[in-house]
Amino acid sequence: MELVTIYKRVIGLDIHQAQITACALLEMPDGSSRVEQRQFGGFKRDRRELAKWAAALDPEEVVMESTGIYWKSP
């Protein structure tokens, strides 16, 4: 079975109480892929930094996995 690319620029978020782990998978113009991982804190200023980082990557889609209620803004 051959895998087919659906999105060329995606970010996945793993949300925890005090930390957000972000992983971006980016297809480059030459067809190669680049993976970029970052960790952010759980405070509002950290989420703003995450938003700025994500916007700079211009993703087509951002998805989130959360545990419990940690995805809710305090």
N, CA, C and O atoms as a DFTB+ gen file, in Angstrom:
296 C
 N C O
     1  1       0.843      -1.177       0.000
     2  2       0.000       0.000       0.000
     3  2       0.890       1.242       0.000
     4  3       1.821       1.350       0.797
     5  1       0.599       2.154      -0.882
     6  2       1.380       3.382      -0.984
     7  2       0.701       4.499      -0.202
     8  3      -0.513       4.682      -0.287
     9  1       1.495       5.240       0.558
    10  2       0.956       6.384       1.297
    11  2       0.848       7.584       0.370
    12  3       1.736       7.843      -0.442
    13  1      -0.239       8.302       0.504
    14  2      -0.478       9.481      -0.315
    15  2      -0.473      10.706       0.590
    16  3      -1.114      10.708       1.641
    17  1       0.243      11.741       0.188
    18  2       0.290      12.979       0.961
    19  2      -1.040      13.703       0.855
    20  3      -1.525      13.965      -0.245
    21  1      -1.629      14.025       1.996
    22  2      -2.875      14.790       2.023
    23  2      -2.562      16.245       2.334
    24  3      -3.027      17.149       1.640
    25  1      -1.777      16.467       3.376
    26  2      -1.368      17.812       3.763
    27  2       0.147      17.900       3.676
    28  3       0.850      16.968       4.066
    29  1       0.642      18.999       3.173
    30  2       2.087      19.168       3.020
    31  2       2.729      19.899       4.186
    32  3       3.950      19.869       4.340
    33  1       1.918      20.558       5.013
    34  2       2.444      21.324       6.152
    35  2       1.473      21.149       7.314
    36  3       0.400      21.753       7.325
    37  1       1.843      20.329       8.288
    38  2       0.958      20.062       9.421
    39  2       1.710      20.208      10.741
    40  3       2.929      20.049      10.808
    41  1       0.947      20.515      11.788
    42  2       1.499      20.595      13.140
    43  2       0.608      19.768      14.047
    44  3      -0.616      19.897      14.015
    45  1       1.225      18.918      14.857
    46  2       0.517      18.147      15.868
    47  2       0.893      18.662      17.246
    48  3       2.060      18.947      17.512
    49  1      -0.094      18.782      18.118
    50  2       0.128      19.279      19.477
    51  2      -0.261      18.207      20.485
    52  3      -1.327      17.601      20.373
    53  1       0.597      17.976      21.462
    54  2       0.310      17.078      22.581
    55  2       0.214      17.963      23.815
    56  3       1.213      18.539      24.246
    57  1      -0.977      18.073      24.381
    58  2      -1.255      19.021      25.456
    59  2      -1.193      18.325      26.810
    60  3      -1.862      17.313      27.023
    61  1      -0.400      18.859      27.714
    62  2      -0.319      18.373      29.090
    63  2      -0.577      19.550      30.031
    64  3      -0.733      20.685      29.580
    65  1      -0.621      19.285      31.302
    66  2      -0.956      20.332      32.269
    67  2       0.011      21.512      32.211
    68  3      -0.422      22.664      32.182
    69  1       1.293      21.242      32.193
    70  2       2.274      22.325      32.274
    71  2       3.108      22.474      31.007
    72  3       4.030      23.288      30.966
    73  1       2.792      21.693      29.970
    74  2       3.651      21.700      28.795
    75  2       2.860      21.348      27.544
    76  3       1.932      20.541      27.585
    77  1       3.240      21.960      26.441
    78  2       2.690      21.623      25.134
    79  2       3.862      21.211      24.254
    80  3       4.813      21.974      24.085
    81  1       3.795      20.017      23.697
    82  2       4.811      19.560      22.765
    83  2       4.239      19.694      21.363
    84  3       3.149      19.199      21.078
    85  1       4.977      20.360      20.497
    86  2       4.530      20.587      19.127
    87  2       5.503      19.926      18.162
    88  3       6.718      19.981      18.349
    89  1       4.957      19.305      17.135
    90  2       5.770      18.674      16.104
    91  2       5.213      19.088      14.748
    92  3       4.039      18.861      14.454
    93  1       6.053      19.689      13.933
    94  2       5.647      20.113      12.593
    95  2       6.293      19.189      11.568
    96  3       7.483      18.885      11.653
    97  1       5.500      18.748      10.604
    98  2       5.996      17.969       9.478
    99  2       5.769      18.813       8.234
   100  3       4.632      19.121       7.874
   101  1       6.859      19.181       7.586
   102  2       6.806      20.141       6.490
   103  2       7.412      19.536       5.233
   104  3       8.557      19.084       5.244
   105  1       6.643      19.529       4.152
   106  2       7.186      19.073       2.877
   107  2       7.873      20.253       2.202
   108  3       7.284      21.322       2.050
   109  1       9.106      20.053       1.806
   110  2       9.905      21.111       1.196
   111  2       9.647      21.144      -0.318
   112  3       9.147      20.169      -0.878
   113  1       9.984      22.255      -0.983
   114  2       9.745      22.370      -2.427
   115  2      10.401      21.259      -3.260
   116  3       9.886      20.895      -4.317
   117  1      11.534      20.720      -2.789
   118  2      12.209      19.648      -3.537
   119  2      11.616      18.268      -3.261
   120  3      12.109      17.268      -3.782
   121  1      10.553      18.207      -2.438
   122  2       9.894      16.938      -2.136
   123  2      10.385      16.270      -0.866
   124  3       9.769      15.312      -0.398
   125  1      11.480      16.754      -0.297
   126  2      11.967      16.191       0.965
   127  2      11.088      16.689       2.117
   128  3      10.308      17.627       1.954
   129  1      11.224      16.060       3.264
   130  2      10.437      16.443       4.441
   131  2      11.348      16.942       5.542
   132  3      12.488      16.499       5.681
   133  1      10.825      17.869       6.319
   134  2      11.553      18.400       7.473
   135  2      10.649      18.277       8.687
   136  3       9.458      18.582       8.619
   137  1      11.219      17.828       9.796
   138  2      10.483      17.724      11.051
   139  2      11.065      18.746      12.014
   140  3      12.281      18.847      12.175
   141  1      10.182      19.497      12.649
   142  2      10.605      20.504      13.621
   143  2       9.811      20.270      14.903
   144  3       8.580      20.241      14.875
   145  1      10.504      20.105      16.020
   146  2       9.842      19.876      17.307
   147  2      10.177      21.004      18.263
   148  3      11.306      21.492      18.304
   149  1       9.167      21.412      19.037
   150  2       9.361      22.459      20.047
   151  2       8.516      22.122      21.257
   152  3       7.505      21.426      21.154
   153  1       8.943      22.625      22.408
   154  2       8.152      22.496      23.631
   155  2       7.845      23.887      24.153
   156  3       8.685      24.786      24.123
   157  1       6.618      24.039      24.633
   158  2       6.145      25.313      25.161
   159  2       5.527      25.063      26.526
   160  3       5.034      23.970      26.804
   161  1       5.556      26.070      27.367
   162  2       4.911      25.978      28.670
   163  2       3.398      26.091      28.537
   164  3       2.868      26.232      27.435
   165  1       2.721      26.029      29.655
   166  2       1.267      26.061      29.647
   167  2       0.645      27.412      29.931
   168  3      -0.580      27.540      29.923
   169  1       1.468      28.428      30.184
   170  2       0.927      29.751      30.487
   171  2       0.512      30.478      29.208
   172  3       0.906      30.100      28.105
   173  1      -0.287      31.522      29.380
   174  2      -0.796      32.277      28.240
   175  2       0.339      32.823      27.369
   176  3       0.251      32.791      26.142
   177  1       1.388      33.317      27.996
   178  2       2.516      33.854      27.215
   179  2       3.172      32.750      26.385
   180  3       3.638      32.999      25.273
   181  1       3.205      31.526      26.929
   182  2       3.777      30.390      26.202
   183  2       2.899      30.010      25.013
   184  3       3.401      29.679      23.939
   185  1       1.587      30.062      25.215
   186  2       0.663      29.748      24.123
   187  2       0.742      30.798      23.023
   188  3       0.573      30.481      21.845
   189  1       0.995      32.036      23.399
   190  2       1.195      33.086      22.386
   191  2       2.462      32.802      21.568
   192  3       2.479      32.978      20.350
   193  1       3.507      32.366      22.251
   194  2       4.753      32.008      21.566
   195  2       4.516      30.834      20.615
   196  3       5.022      30.826      19.493
   197  1       3.746      29.845      21.068
   198  2       3.381      28.705      20.219
   199  2       2.627      29.188      18.982
   200  3       2.928      28.760      17.868
   201  1       1.659      30.068      19.168
   202  2       0.870      30.581      18.045
   203  2       1.754      31.314      17.039
   204  3       1.574      31.175      15.830
   205  1       2.698      32.084      17.536
   206  2       3.612      32.824      16.657
   207  2       4.493      31.856      15.865
   208  3       4.683      32.025      14.660
   209  1       5.027      30.847      16.548
   210  2       5.863      29.835      15.895
   211  2       5.064      29.104      14.824
   212  3       5.534      28.929      13.700
   213  1       3.848      28.677      15.181
   214  2       3.010      27.932      14.240
   215  2       2.644      28.787      13.029
   216  3       2.698      28.305      11.898
   217  1       2.279      30.027      13.249
   218  2       1.895      30.908      12.141
   219  2       3.056      31.104      11.165
   220  3       2.846      31.186       9.955
   221  1       4.267      31.178      11.687
   222  2       5.442      31.360      10.831
   223  2       5.666      30.158       9.916
   224  3       6.253      30.298       8.843
   225  1       5.205      28.983      10.331
   226  2       5.357      27.774       9.515
   227  2       4.250      27.640       8.477
   228  3       4.348      26.810       7.574
   229  1       3.204      28.440       8.595
   230  2       2.090      28.460       7.641
   231  2       1.487      27.067       7.402
   232  3       1.439      26.602       6.263
   233  1       1.026      26.400       8.477
   234  2       0.495      25.046       8.307
   235  2      -0.864      25.041       7.611
   236  3      -1.630      26.000       7.701
   237  1      -1.143      23.946       6.919
   238  2      -2.465      23.736       6.334
   239  2      -3.436      23.244       7.401
   240  3      -4.638      23.504       7.336
   241  1      -2.900      22.536       8.375
   242  2      -3.732      21.919       9.406
   243  2      -2.945      21.855      10.708
   244  3      -1.737      21.618      10.705
   245  1      -3.642      22.069      11.824
   246  2      -3.067      21.893      13.162
   247  2      -4.006      20.960      13.906
   248  3      -5.210      21.209      13.979
   249  1      -3.454      19.880      14.459
   250  2      -4.266      18.910      15.190
   251  2      -3.766      18.809      16.620
   252  3      -2.612      19.127      16.909
   253  1      -4.645      18.362      17.516
   254  2      -4.323      18.360      18.938
   255  2      -4.735      17.038      19.574
   256  3      -5.824      16.523      19.317
   257  1      -3.859      16.504      20.398
   258  2      -4.165      15.362      21.256
   259  2      -4.081      15.890      22.667
   260  3      -3.105      16.548      23.029
   261  1      -5.072      15.617      23.453
   262  2      -5.048      16.137      24.822
   263  2      -5.364      15.032      25.815
   264  3      -6.011      14.040      25.483
   265  1      -4.904      15.220      27.014
   266  2      -5.181      14.299      28.104
   267  2      -6.017      15.046      29.129
   268  3      -5.625      16.120      29.587
   269  1      -7.142      14.498      29.485
   270  2      -7.985      15.146      30.488
   271  2      -8.506      16.483      30.008
   272  3      -8.966      16.615      28.873
   273  1      -8.431      17.476      30.885
   274  2      -8.978      18.796      30.583
   275  2      -7.892      19.814      30.262
   276  3      -8.177      21.010      30.207
   277  1      -6.665      19.374      30.050
   278  2      -5.546      20.302      29.903
   279  2      -5.601      21.125      28.624
   280  3      -4.891      22.125      28.508
   281  1      -6.409      20.736      27.685
   282  2      -6.539      21.515      26.458
   283  2      -7.329      22.798      26.682
   284  3      -7.279      23.706      25.852
   285  1      -8.061      22.884      27.798
   286  2      -8.849      24.082      28.100
   287  2      -7.943      25.178      28.640
   288  3      -7.059      24.919      29.456
   289  1      -8.165      26.387      28.184
   290  2      -7.388      27.520      28.669
   291  2      -7.779      27.841      30.109
   292  3      -8.968      27.926      30.415
   293  1      -6.780      28.026      31.017
   294  2      -7.127      28.318      32.417
   295  2      -7.734      29.703      32.580
   296  3      -8.079      30.099      33.693
